[in-house]
Structure formats: structure tokens, C-alpha cells
PDB file of C-alpha atoms in Angstrom:
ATOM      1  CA  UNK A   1      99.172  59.261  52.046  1.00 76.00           C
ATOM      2  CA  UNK A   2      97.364  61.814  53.486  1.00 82.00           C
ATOM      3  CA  UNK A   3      93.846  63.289  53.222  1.00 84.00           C
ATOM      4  CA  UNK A   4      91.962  66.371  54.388  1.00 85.00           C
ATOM      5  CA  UNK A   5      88.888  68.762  52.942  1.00 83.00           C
ATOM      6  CA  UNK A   6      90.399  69.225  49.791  1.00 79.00           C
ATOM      7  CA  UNK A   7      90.042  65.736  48.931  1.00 78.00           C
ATOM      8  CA  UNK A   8      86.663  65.674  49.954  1.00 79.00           C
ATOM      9  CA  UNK A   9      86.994  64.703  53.661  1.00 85.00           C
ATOM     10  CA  UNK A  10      83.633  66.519  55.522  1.00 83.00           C
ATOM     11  CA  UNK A  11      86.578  68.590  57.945  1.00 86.00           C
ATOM     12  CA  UNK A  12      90.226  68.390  58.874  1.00 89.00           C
ATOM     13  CA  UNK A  13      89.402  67.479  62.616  1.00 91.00           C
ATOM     14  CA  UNK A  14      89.368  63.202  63.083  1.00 92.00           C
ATOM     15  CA  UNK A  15      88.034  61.984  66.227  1.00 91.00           C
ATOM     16  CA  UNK A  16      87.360  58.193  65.162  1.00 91.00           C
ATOM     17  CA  UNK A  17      88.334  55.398  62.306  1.00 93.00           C
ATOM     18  CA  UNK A  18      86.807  52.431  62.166  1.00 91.00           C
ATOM     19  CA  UNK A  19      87.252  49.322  59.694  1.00 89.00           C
ATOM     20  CA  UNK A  20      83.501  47.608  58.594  1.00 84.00           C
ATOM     21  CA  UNK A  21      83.628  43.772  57.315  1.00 81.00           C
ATOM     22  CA  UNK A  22      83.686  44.895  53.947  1.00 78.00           C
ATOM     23  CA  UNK A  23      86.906  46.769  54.054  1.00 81.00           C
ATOM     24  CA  UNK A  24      85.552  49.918  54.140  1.00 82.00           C
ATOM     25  CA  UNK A  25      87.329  52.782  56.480  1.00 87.00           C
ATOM     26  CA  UNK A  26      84.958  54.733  58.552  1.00 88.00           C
ATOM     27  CA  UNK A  27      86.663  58.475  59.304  1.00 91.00           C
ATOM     28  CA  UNK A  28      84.758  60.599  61.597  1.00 89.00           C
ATOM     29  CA  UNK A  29      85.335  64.349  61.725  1.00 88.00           C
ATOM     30  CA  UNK A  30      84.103  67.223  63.610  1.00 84.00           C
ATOM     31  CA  UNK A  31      81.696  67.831  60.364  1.00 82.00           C
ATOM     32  CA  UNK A  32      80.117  64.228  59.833  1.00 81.00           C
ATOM     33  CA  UNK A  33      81.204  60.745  58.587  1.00 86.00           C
ATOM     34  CA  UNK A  34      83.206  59.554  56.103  1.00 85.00           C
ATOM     35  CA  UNK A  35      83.406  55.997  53.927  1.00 83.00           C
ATOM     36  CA  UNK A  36      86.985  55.729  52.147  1.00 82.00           C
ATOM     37  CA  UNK A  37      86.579  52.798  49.749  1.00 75.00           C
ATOM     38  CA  UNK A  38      89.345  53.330  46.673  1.00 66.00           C
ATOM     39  CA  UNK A  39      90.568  56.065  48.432  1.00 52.00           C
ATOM     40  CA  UNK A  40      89.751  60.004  48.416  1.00 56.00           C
ATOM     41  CA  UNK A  41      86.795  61.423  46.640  1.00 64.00           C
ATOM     42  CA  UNK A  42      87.491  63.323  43.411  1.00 72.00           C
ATOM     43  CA  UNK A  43      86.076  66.870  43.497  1.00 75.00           C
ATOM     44  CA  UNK A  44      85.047  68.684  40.009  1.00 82.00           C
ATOM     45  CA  UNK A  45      84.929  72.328  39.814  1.00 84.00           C
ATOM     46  CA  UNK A  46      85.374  75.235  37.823  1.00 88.00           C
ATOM     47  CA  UNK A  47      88.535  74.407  37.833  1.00 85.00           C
ATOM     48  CA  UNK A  48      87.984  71.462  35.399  1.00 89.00           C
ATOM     49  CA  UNK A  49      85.906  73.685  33.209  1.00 92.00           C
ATOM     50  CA  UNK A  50      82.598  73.408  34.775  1.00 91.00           C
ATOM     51  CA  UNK A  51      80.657  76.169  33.821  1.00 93.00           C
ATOM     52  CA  UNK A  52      79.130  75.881  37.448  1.00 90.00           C
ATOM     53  CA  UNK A  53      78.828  75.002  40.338  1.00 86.00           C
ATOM     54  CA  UNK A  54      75.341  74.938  41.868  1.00 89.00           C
ATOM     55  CA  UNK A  55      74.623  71.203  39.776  1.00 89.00           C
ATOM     56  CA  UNK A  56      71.313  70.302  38.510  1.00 89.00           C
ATOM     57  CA  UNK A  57      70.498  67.048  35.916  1.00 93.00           C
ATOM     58  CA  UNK A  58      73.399  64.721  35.353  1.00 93.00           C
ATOM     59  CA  UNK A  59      73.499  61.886  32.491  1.00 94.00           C
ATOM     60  CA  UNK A  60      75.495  58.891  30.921  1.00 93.00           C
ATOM     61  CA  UNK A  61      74.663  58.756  27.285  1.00 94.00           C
ATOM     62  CA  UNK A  62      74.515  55.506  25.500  1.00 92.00           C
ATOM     63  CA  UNK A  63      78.014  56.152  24.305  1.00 90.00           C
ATOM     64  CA  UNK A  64      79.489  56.224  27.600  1.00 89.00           C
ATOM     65  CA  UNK A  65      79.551  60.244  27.802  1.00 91.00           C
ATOM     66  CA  UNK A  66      78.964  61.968  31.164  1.00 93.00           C
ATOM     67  CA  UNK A  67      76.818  65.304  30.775  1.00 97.00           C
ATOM     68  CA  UNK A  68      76.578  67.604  34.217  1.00 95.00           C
ATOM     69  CA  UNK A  69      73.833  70.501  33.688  1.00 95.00           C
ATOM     70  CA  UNK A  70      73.895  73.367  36.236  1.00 95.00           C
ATOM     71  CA  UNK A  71      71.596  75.258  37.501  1.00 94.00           C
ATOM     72  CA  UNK A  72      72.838  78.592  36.699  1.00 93.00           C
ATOM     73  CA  UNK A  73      76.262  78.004  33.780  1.00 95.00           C
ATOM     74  CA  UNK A  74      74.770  75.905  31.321  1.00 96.00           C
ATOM     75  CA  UNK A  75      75.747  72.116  30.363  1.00 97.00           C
ATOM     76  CA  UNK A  76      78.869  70.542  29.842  1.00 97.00           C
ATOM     77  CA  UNK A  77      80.499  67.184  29.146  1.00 96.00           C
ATOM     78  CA  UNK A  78      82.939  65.249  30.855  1.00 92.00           C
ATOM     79  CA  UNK A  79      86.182  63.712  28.810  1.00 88.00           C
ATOM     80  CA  UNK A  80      87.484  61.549  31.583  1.00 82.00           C
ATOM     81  CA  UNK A  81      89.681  64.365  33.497  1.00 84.00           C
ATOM     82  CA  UNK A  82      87.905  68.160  32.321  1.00 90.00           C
ATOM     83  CA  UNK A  83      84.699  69.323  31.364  1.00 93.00           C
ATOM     84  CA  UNK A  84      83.536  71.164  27.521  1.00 95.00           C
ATOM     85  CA  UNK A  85      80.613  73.714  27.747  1.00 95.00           C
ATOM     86  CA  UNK A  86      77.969  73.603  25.254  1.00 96.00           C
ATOM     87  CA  UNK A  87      77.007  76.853  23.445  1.00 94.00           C
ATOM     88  CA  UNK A  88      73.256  77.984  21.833  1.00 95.00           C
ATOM     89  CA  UNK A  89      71.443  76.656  24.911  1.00 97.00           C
ATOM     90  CA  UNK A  90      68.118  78.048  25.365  1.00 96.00           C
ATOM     91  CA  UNK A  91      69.191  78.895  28.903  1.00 96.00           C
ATOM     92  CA  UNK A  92      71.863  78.274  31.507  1.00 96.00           C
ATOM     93  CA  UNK A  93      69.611  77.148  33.789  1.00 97.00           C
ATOM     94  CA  UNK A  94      69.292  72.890  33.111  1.00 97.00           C
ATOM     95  CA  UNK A  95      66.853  71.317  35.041  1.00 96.00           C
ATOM     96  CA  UNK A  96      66.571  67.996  33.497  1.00 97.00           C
ATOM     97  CA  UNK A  97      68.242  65.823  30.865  1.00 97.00           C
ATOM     98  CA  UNK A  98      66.894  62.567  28.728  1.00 98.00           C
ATOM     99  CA  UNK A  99      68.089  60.790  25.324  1.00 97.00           C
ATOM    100  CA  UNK A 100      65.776  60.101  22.633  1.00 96.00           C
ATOM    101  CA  UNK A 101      66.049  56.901  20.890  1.00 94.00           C
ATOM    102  CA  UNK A 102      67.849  58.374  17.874  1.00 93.00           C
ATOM    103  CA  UNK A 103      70.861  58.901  20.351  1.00 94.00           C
ATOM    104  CA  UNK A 104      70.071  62.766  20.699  1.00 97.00           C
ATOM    105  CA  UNK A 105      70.256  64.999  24.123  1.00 98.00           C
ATOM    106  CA  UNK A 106      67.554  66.556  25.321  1.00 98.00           C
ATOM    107  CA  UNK A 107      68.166  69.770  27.598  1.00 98.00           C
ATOM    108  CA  UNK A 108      65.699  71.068  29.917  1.00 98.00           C
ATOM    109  CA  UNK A 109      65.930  74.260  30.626  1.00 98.00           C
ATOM    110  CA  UNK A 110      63.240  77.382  32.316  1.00 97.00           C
ATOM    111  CA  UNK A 111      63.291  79.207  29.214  1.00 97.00           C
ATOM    112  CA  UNK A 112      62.523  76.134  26.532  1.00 97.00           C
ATOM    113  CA  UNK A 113      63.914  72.365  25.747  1.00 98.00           C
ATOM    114  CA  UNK A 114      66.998  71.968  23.997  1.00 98.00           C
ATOM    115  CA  UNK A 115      67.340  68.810  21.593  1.00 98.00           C
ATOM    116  CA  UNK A 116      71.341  68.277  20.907  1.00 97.00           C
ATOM    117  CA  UNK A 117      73.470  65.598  18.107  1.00 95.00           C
ATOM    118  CA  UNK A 118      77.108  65.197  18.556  1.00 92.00           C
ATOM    119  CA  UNK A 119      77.243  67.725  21.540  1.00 92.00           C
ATOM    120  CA  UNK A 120      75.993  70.751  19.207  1.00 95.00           C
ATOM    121  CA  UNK A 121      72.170  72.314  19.711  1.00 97.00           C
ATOM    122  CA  UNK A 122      70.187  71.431  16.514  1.00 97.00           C
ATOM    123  CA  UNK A 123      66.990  72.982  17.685  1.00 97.00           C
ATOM    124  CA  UNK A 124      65.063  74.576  20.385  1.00 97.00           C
ATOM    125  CA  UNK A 125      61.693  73.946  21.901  1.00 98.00           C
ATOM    126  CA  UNK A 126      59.051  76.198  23.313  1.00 98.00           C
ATOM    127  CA  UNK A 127      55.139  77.280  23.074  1.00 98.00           C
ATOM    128  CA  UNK A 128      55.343  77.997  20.140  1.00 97.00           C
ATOM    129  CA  UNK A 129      56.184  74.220  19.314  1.00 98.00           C
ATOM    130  CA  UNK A 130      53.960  73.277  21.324  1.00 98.00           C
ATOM    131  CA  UNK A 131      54.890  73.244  25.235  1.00 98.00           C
ATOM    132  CA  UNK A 132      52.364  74.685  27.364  1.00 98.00           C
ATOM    133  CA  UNK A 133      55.243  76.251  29.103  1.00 98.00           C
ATOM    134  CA  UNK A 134      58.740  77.139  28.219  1.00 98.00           C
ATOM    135  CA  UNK A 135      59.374  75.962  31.934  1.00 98.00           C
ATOM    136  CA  UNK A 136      60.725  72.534  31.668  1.00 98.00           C
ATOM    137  CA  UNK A 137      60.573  70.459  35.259  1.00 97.00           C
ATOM    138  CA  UNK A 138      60.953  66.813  34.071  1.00 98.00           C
ATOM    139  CA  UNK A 139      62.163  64.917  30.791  1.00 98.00           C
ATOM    140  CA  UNK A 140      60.921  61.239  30.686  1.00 98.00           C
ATOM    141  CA  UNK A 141      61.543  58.221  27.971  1.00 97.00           C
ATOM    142  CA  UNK A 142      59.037  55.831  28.236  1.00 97.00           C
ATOM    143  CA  UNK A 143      59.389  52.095  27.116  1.00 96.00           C
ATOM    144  CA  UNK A 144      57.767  52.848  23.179  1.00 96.00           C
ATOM    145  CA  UNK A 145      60.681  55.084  22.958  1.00 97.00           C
ATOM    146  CA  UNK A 146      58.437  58.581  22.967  1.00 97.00           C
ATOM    147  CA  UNK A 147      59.589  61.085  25.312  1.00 98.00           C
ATOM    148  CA  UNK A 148      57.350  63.179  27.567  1.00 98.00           C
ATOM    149  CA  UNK A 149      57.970  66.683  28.796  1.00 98.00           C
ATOM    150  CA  UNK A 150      56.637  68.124  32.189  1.00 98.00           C
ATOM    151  CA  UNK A 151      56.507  71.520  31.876  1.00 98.00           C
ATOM    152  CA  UNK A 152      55.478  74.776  34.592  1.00 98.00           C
ATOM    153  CA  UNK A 153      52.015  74.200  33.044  1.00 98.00           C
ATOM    154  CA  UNK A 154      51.175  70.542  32.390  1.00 98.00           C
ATOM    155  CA  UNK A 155      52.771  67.351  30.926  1.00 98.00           C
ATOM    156  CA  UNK A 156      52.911  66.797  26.682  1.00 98.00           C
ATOM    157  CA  UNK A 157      54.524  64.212  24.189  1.00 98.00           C
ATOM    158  CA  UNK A 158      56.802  64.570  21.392  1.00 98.00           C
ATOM    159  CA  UNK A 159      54.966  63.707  17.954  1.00 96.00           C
ATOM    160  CA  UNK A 160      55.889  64.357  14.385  1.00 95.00           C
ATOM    161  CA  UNK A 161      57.909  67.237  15.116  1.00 95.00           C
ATOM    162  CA  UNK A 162      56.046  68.787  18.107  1.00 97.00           C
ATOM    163  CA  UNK A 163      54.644  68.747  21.334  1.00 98.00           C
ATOM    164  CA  UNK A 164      51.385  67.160  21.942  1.00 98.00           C
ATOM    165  CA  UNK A 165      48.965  66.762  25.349  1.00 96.00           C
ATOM    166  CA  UNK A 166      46.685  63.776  25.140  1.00 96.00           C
ATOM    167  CA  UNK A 167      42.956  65.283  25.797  1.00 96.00           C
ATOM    168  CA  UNK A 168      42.678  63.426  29.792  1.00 96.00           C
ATOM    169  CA  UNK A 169      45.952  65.385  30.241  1.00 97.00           C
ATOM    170  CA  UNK A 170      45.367  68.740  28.769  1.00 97.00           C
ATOM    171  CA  UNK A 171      41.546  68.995  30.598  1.00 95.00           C
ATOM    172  CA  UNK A 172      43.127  67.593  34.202  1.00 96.00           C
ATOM    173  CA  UNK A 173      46.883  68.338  34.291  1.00 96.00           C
ATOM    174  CA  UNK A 174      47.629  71.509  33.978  1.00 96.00           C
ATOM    175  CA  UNK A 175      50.050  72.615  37.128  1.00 96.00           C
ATOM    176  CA  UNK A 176      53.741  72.282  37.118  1.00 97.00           C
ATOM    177  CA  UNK A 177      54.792  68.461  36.570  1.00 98.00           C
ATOM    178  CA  UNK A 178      58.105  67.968  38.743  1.00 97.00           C
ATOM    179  CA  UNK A 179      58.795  63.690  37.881  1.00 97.00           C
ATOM    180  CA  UNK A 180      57.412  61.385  35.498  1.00 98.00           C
ATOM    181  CA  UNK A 181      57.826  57.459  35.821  1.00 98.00           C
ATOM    182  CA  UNK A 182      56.439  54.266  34.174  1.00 98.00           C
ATOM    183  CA  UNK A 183      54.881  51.211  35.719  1.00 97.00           C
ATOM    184  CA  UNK A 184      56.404  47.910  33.944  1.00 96.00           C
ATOM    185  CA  UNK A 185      52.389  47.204  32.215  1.00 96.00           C
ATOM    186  CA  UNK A 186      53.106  50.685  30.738  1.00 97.00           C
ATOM    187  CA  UNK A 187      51.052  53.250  32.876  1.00 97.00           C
ATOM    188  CA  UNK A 188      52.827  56.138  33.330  1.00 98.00           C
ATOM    189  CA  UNK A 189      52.812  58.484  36.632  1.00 98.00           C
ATOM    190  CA  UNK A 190      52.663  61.834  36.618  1.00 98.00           C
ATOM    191  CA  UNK A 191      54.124  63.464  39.769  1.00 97.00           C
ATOM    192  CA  UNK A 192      52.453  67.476  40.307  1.00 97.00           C
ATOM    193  CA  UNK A 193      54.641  69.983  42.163  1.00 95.00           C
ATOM    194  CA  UNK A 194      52.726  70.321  45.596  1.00 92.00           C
ATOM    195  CA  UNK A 195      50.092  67.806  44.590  1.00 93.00           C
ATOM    196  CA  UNK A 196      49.318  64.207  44.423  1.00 94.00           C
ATOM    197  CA  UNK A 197      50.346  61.271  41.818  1.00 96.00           C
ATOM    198  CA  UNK A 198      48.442  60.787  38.760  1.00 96.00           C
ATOM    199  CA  UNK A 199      48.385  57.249  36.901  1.00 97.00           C
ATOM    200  CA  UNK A 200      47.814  57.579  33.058  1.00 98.00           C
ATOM    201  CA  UNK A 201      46.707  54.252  30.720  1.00 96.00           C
ATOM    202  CA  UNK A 202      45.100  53.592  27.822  1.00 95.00           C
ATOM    203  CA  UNK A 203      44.048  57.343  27.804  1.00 94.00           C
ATOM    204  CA  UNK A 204      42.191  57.345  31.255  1.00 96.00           C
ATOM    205  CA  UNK A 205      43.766  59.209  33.993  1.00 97.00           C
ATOM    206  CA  UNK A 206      43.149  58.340  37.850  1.00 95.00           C
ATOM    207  CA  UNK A 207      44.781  59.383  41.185  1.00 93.00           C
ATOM    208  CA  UNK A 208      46.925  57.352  42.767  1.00 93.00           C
ATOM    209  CA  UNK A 209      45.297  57.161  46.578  1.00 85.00           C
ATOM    210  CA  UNK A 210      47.359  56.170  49.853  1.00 79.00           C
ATOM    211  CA  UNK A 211      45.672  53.426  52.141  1.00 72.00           C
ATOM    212  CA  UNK A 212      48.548  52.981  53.879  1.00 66.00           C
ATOM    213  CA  UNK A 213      48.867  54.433  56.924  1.00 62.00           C
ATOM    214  CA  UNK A 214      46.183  55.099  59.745  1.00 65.00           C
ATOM    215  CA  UNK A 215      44.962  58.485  60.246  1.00 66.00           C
ATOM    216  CA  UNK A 216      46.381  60.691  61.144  1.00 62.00           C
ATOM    217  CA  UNK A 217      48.726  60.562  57.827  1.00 62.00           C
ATOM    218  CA  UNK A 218      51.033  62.805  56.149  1.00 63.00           C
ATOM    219  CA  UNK A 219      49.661  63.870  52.750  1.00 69.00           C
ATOM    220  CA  UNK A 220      50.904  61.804  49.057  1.00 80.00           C
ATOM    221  CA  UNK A 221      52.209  64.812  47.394  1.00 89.00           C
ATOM    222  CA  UNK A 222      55.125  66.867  46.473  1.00 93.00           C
ATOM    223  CA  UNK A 223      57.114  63.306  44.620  1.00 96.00           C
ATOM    224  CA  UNK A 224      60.136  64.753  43.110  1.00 95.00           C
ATOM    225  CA  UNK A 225      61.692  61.109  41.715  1.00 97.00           C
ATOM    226  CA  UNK A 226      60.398  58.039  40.386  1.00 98.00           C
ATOM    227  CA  UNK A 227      62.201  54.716  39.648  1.00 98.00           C
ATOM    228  CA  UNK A 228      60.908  51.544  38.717  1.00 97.00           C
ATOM    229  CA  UNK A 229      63.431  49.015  39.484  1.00 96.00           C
ATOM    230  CA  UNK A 230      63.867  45.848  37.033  1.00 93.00           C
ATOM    231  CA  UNK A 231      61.024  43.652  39.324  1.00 94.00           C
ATOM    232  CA  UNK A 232      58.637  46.106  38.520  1.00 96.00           C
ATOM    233  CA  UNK A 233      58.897  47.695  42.193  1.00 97.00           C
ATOM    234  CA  UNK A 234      58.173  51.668  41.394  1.00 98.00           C
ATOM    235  CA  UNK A 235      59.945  53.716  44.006  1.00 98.00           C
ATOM    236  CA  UNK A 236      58.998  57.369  44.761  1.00 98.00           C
ATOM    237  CA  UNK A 237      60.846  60.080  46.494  1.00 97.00           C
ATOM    238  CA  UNK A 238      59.052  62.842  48.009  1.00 95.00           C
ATOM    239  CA  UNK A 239      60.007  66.550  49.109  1.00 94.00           C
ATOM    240  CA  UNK A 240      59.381  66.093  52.757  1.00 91.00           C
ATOM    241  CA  UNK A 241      57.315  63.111  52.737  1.00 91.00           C
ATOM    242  CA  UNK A 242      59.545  60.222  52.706  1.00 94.00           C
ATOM    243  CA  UNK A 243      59.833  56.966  50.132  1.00 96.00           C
ATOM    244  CA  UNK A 244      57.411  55.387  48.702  1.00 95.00           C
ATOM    245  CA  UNK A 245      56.778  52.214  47.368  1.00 96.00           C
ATOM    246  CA  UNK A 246      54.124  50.844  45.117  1.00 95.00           C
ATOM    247  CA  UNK A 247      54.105  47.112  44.637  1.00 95.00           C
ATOM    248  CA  UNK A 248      51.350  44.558  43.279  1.00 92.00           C
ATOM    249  CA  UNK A 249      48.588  47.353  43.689  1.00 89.00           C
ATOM    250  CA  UNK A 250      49.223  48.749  47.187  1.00 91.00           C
ATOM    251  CA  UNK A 251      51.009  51.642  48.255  1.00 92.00           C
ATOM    252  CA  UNK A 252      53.345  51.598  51.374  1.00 93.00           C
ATOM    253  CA  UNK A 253      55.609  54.336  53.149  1.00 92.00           C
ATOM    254  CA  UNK A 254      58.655  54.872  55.513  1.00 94.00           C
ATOM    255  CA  UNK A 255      59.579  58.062  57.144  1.00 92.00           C
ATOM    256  CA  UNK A 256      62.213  58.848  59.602  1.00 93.00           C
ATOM    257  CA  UNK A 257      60.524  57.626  62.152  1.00 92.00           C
ATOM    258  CA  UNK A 258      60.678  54.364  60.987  1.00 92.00           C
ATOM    259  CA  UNK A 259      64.566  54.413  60.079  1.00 91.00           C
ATOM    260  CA  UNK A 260      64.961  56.236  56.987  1.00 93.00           C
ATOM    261  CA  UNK A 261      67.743  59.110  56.726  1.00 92.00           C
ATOM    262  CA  UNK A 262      65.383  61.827  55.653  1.00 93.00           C
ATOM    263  CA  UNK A 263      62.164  62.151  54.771  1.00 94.00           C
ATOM    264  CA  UNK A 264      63.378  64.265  51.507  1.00 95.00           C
ATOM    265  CA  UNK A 265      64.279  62.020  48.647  1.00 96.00           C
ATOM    266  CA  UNK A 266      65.258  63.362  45.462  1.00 94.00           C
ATOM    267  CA  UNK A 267      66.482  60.704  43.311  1.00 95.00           C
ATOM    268  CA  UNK A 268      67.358  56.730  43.416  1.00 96.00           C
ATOM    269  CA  UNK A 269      70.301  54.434  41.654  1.00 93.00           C
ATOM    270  CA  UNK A 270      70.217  50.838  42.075  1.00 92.00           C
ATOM    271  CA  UNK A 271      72.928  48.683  43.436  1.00 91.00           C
ATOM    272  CA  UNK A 272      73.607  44.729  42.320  1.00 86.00           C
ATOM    273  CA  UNK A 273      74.092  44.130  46.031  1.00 87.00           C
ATOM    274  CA  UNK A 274      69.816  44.750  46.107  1.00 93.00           C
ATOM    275  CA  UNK A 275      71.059  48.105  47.783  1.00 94.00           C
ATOM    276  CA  UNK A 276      69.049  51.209  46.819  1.00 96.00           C
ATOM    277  CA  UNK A 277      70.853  54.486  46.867  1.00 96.00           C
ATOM    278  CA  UNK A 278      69.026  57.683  47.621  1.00 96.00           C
ATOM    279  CA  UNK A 279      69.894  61.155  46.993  1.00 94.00           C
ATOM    280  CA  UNK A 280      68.499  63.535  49.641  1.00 92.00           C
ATOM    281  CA  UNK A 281      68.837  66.600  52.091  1.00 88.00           C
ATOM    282  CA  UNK A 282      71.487  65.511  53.884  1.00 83.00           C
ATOM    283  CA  UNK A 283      73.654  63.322  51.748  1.00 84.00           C
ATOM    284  CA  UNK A 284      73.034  59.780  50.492  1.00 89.00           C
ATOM    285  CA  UNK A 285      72.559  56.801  51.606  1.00 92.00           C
ATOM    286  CA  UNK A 286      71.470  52.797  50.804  1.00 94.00           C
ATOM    287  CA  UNK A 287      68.756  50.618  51.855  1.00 95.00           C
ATOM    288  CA  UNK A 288      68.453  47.033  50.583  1.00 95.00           C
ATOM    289  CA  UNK A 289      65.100  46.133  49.305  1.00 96.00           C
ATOM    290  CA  UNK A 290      64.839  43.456  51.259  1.00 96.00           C
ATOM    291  CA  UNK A 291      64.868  45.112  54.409  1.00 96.00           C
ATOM    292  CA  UNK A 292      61.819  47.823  52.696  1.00 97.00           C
ATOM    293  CA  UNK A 293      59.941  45.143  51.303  1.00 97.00           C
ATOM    294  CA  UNK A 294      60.107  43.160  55.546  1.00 96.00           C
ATOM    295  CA  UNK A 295      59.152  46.405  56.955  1.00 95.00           C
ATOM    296  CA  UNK A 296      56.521  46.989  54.731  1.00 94.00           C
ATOM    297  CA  UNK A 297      54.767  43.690  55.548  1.00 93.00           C
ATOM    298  CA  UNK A 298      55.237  44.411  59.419  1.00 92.00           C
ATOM    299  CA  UNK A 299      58.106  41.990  60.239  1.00 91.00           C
TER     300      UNK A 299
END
């Protein structure tokens, strides 16, 4: 067998292989390193009827169907070896995707929202049905079922038909809302684009302050991702300012310079193994919880 860039190896050059304990083979090339674990990587492209390539929101349905949004062709799903476009989107620009309880697809898009059934648009969302701003950022389900839309100009809920901001949202948040999470007592966290994060409960809305490092500290702001893993752990990735983690009421952080990869994090999946996968700037990588939750109580 052989394998080189076109099977998703980083360059054609290998200096090193290594075998871990795991079984994994190591390849290192003059453009980075490599894990081989079933074998090559499988690349998707045009060529397998993506309508792009520059991705944006992907998403497993409840039935097992893979939708891949792009950030400038539109949405398509995946059939196990090629991809279908969807027509009648609002725009081809998808910046976020969620499913509604019913079972229907919600497309975010910067010119409106997008609600699909059975891979067909049945309607589209903007101002004038209530969204503050046809500039979608984030699409959140929270654990009642009703699904929350950040928008370029504030954060709203889908009721009865239409988009809705609660009065503590509509008076305070009002700038572009870039992640939205939920705490497992049901407060949910509103992440602002170049701000801080906001906790919302009960219809009371407070900042959520960091204690956690000495001065001088790196600002709580710009959170792009937020995950609350099934212990109730909420994890949040930042655009330059690390991971965070907020756990029984107090707020700790890790940077590079205590280990991390990067300190740009732009979205989390769990791993049985305790591992916790992180998307960021230069790749993605794993960190058991275990490990975060030693550091964080200085052993």
C-alpha cells in the first residue's frame, strides 16, 4: 500500500515513523505529523458534489444523515460516498446548523434562517419574522426542546411561529451573538462576538466574571464554542484566549503556556476514552479531562 498528499498525508517527504502503544503509526513529513489509525484519511471535495469547499457548520441528524454547510456553495448532504446540494436556501453562505424537535433542519445563513423537512426548504426566516438581524451567528436547542437564534444583532427564541427576545435580552444583548450553550440546571450562556459571557435564568441575566487567574490576566471574551459534557462540566473555546472550564461555580483556564495546542478553540467532541477533542487554528487535538480537571486544582 502506499500513501502520499492525495490521501491526506500533510507532504510527500517522510523523515520519521513511529509505532505508539495503542497501535497507532506516527508518520512525520516535512509539513507536520501524521496518526494512521484504519489507514488513509478520506478527502471530500467538489469532486463528490460538494458545492464547496471553504466548510462551515457540519451535522448528524437524528436519522443518521450527515449535512456539510459551506461558507460560500450552500448545504449539502452526504449519502455514504457523494454529496446532494440543497436548493431555495436563503443564502450560500451557512454558518450554523441545529434540528428542532419535530426532526426539521435549521440553516443559518447571513442573509436569514432556513427551516428544512425531508431535505427540501419549507420556509425562510428573517426581520420580518422576527430576527433582529437576518445575520445568523449561532443556532442552539436547549433541553425544553425550544431553539434559540444568535443573530448580528442580539439573541431571540422561536415561539408560535416567530422569533421572540425575552425583555433582559432585548434591553442588554444586542451585539452579534457568536455561541450559545446550556448549563445542566438550565441557565443558558450567551457568548458576544468580542465581548464577555452572559448567564441567562429564570429571566435575569448576569455576567459571567473570571477569578481565576492573578493579574495581570487575559480578558474572558471572544468564546466561539460551548459544550457541556454529560457531568455537567461546561467547556468554552475562545478566539485567542484559550479553554475554559466552568465547574461547581468557579471558572478556570489553560493557555499555551500551560500545555494546550493553541489558545484558539473553535469547537469540542467528546471521546468515551474521557478524551476531549478540540477543533482549532492549527489542527485538532485531545486532552483527557482528567488531566484539565488535575491542572486546574494545581497538581
Amino acid at each position: 500500500e502506499s500513501f502520499e498528499s492525495s490521501d491526506g498525508l500533510s507532504q510527500n517527504t517522510v523523515y520519521a515513523l513511529g509505532e505508539d502503544r495503542e497501535g497507532s503509526l506516527w508518520v512525520g513529513t516535512k509539513n507536520g505529523l501524521n496518526q494512521f489509525l484504519d489507514g488513509a484519511a478520506t478527502r471530500y471535495t467538489r469532486s463528490e458534489g460538494l458545492p464547496g469547499e471553504n466548510m462551515g457548520a457540519i451535522l448528524e441528524d437524528h436519522h443518521g444523515n450527515l449535512w456539510a454547510g459551506t461558507l460560500d456553495g450552500g448545504l449539502a448532504r452526504f449519502d455514504g460516498r457523494r454529496f446532494s446540494p440543497v436548493t431555495s436556501l436563503a443564502s450560500g453562505s451557512i454558518t450554523t446548523l441545529a434540528e428542532s424537535t419535530d426532526g426539521s433542519l435549521w440553516a443559518g445563513t447571513n442573509r436569514g434562517l432556513n427551516r428544512l423537512q425531508d431535505g427540501q426548504v419549507r420556509e425562510t426566516y428573517g426581520v420580518a419574522q422576527g430576527l433582529p438581524s437576518p445575520e445568523i451567528r449561532s443556532l442552539f436547542r436547549d433541553s425544553g426542546g425550544k431553539l434559540w437564534a444568535g443573530t448580528g444583532k442580539g439573541v431571540v427564541v422561536f415561539r408560535d411561529g416567530r422569533f421572540v427576545s425575552p425583555p433582559a435580552l432585548a434591553r442588554n444583548l444586542t451585539g452579534p451573538i457568536a455561541s450559545i450553550g446550556e448549563a445542566h440546571d438550565g441557565t443558558l450562556l450567551f457568548a458576544v462576538e468580542h465581548g464577555g459571557v452572559f448567564l441567562f435564568k429564570n429571566e435575569s441575566l448576569r455576567k459571567l466574571e473570571d477569578n481565576s487567574l492573578p493579574p495581570p490576566r487575559l480578558p474572558f471574551r471572544d468564546v466561539t464554542a460551548i459544550y457541556t459534557d454529560p457531568d455537567g462540566v461546561v467547556w468554552m473555546g475562545s478566539n485567542g484566549g484559550g479553554l475554559a472550564m466552568w465547574r461547581d461555580g468557579k471558572l478556570s483556564r489553560f493557555l499555551v503556556r500551560d500545555g494546550l495546542f493553541d489558545n484558539e478553540i473553535y469547537g469540542f467532541v467528546p471521546e468515551a476514552k474521557d478524551r476531549l477533542w478540540m477543533a482549532c487554528s492549527n489542527g485538532f487535538f485531545w486532552v483527557t479531562r482528567a488531566d484539565l480537571f488535575n491542572y486546574a486544582s494545581g497538581k
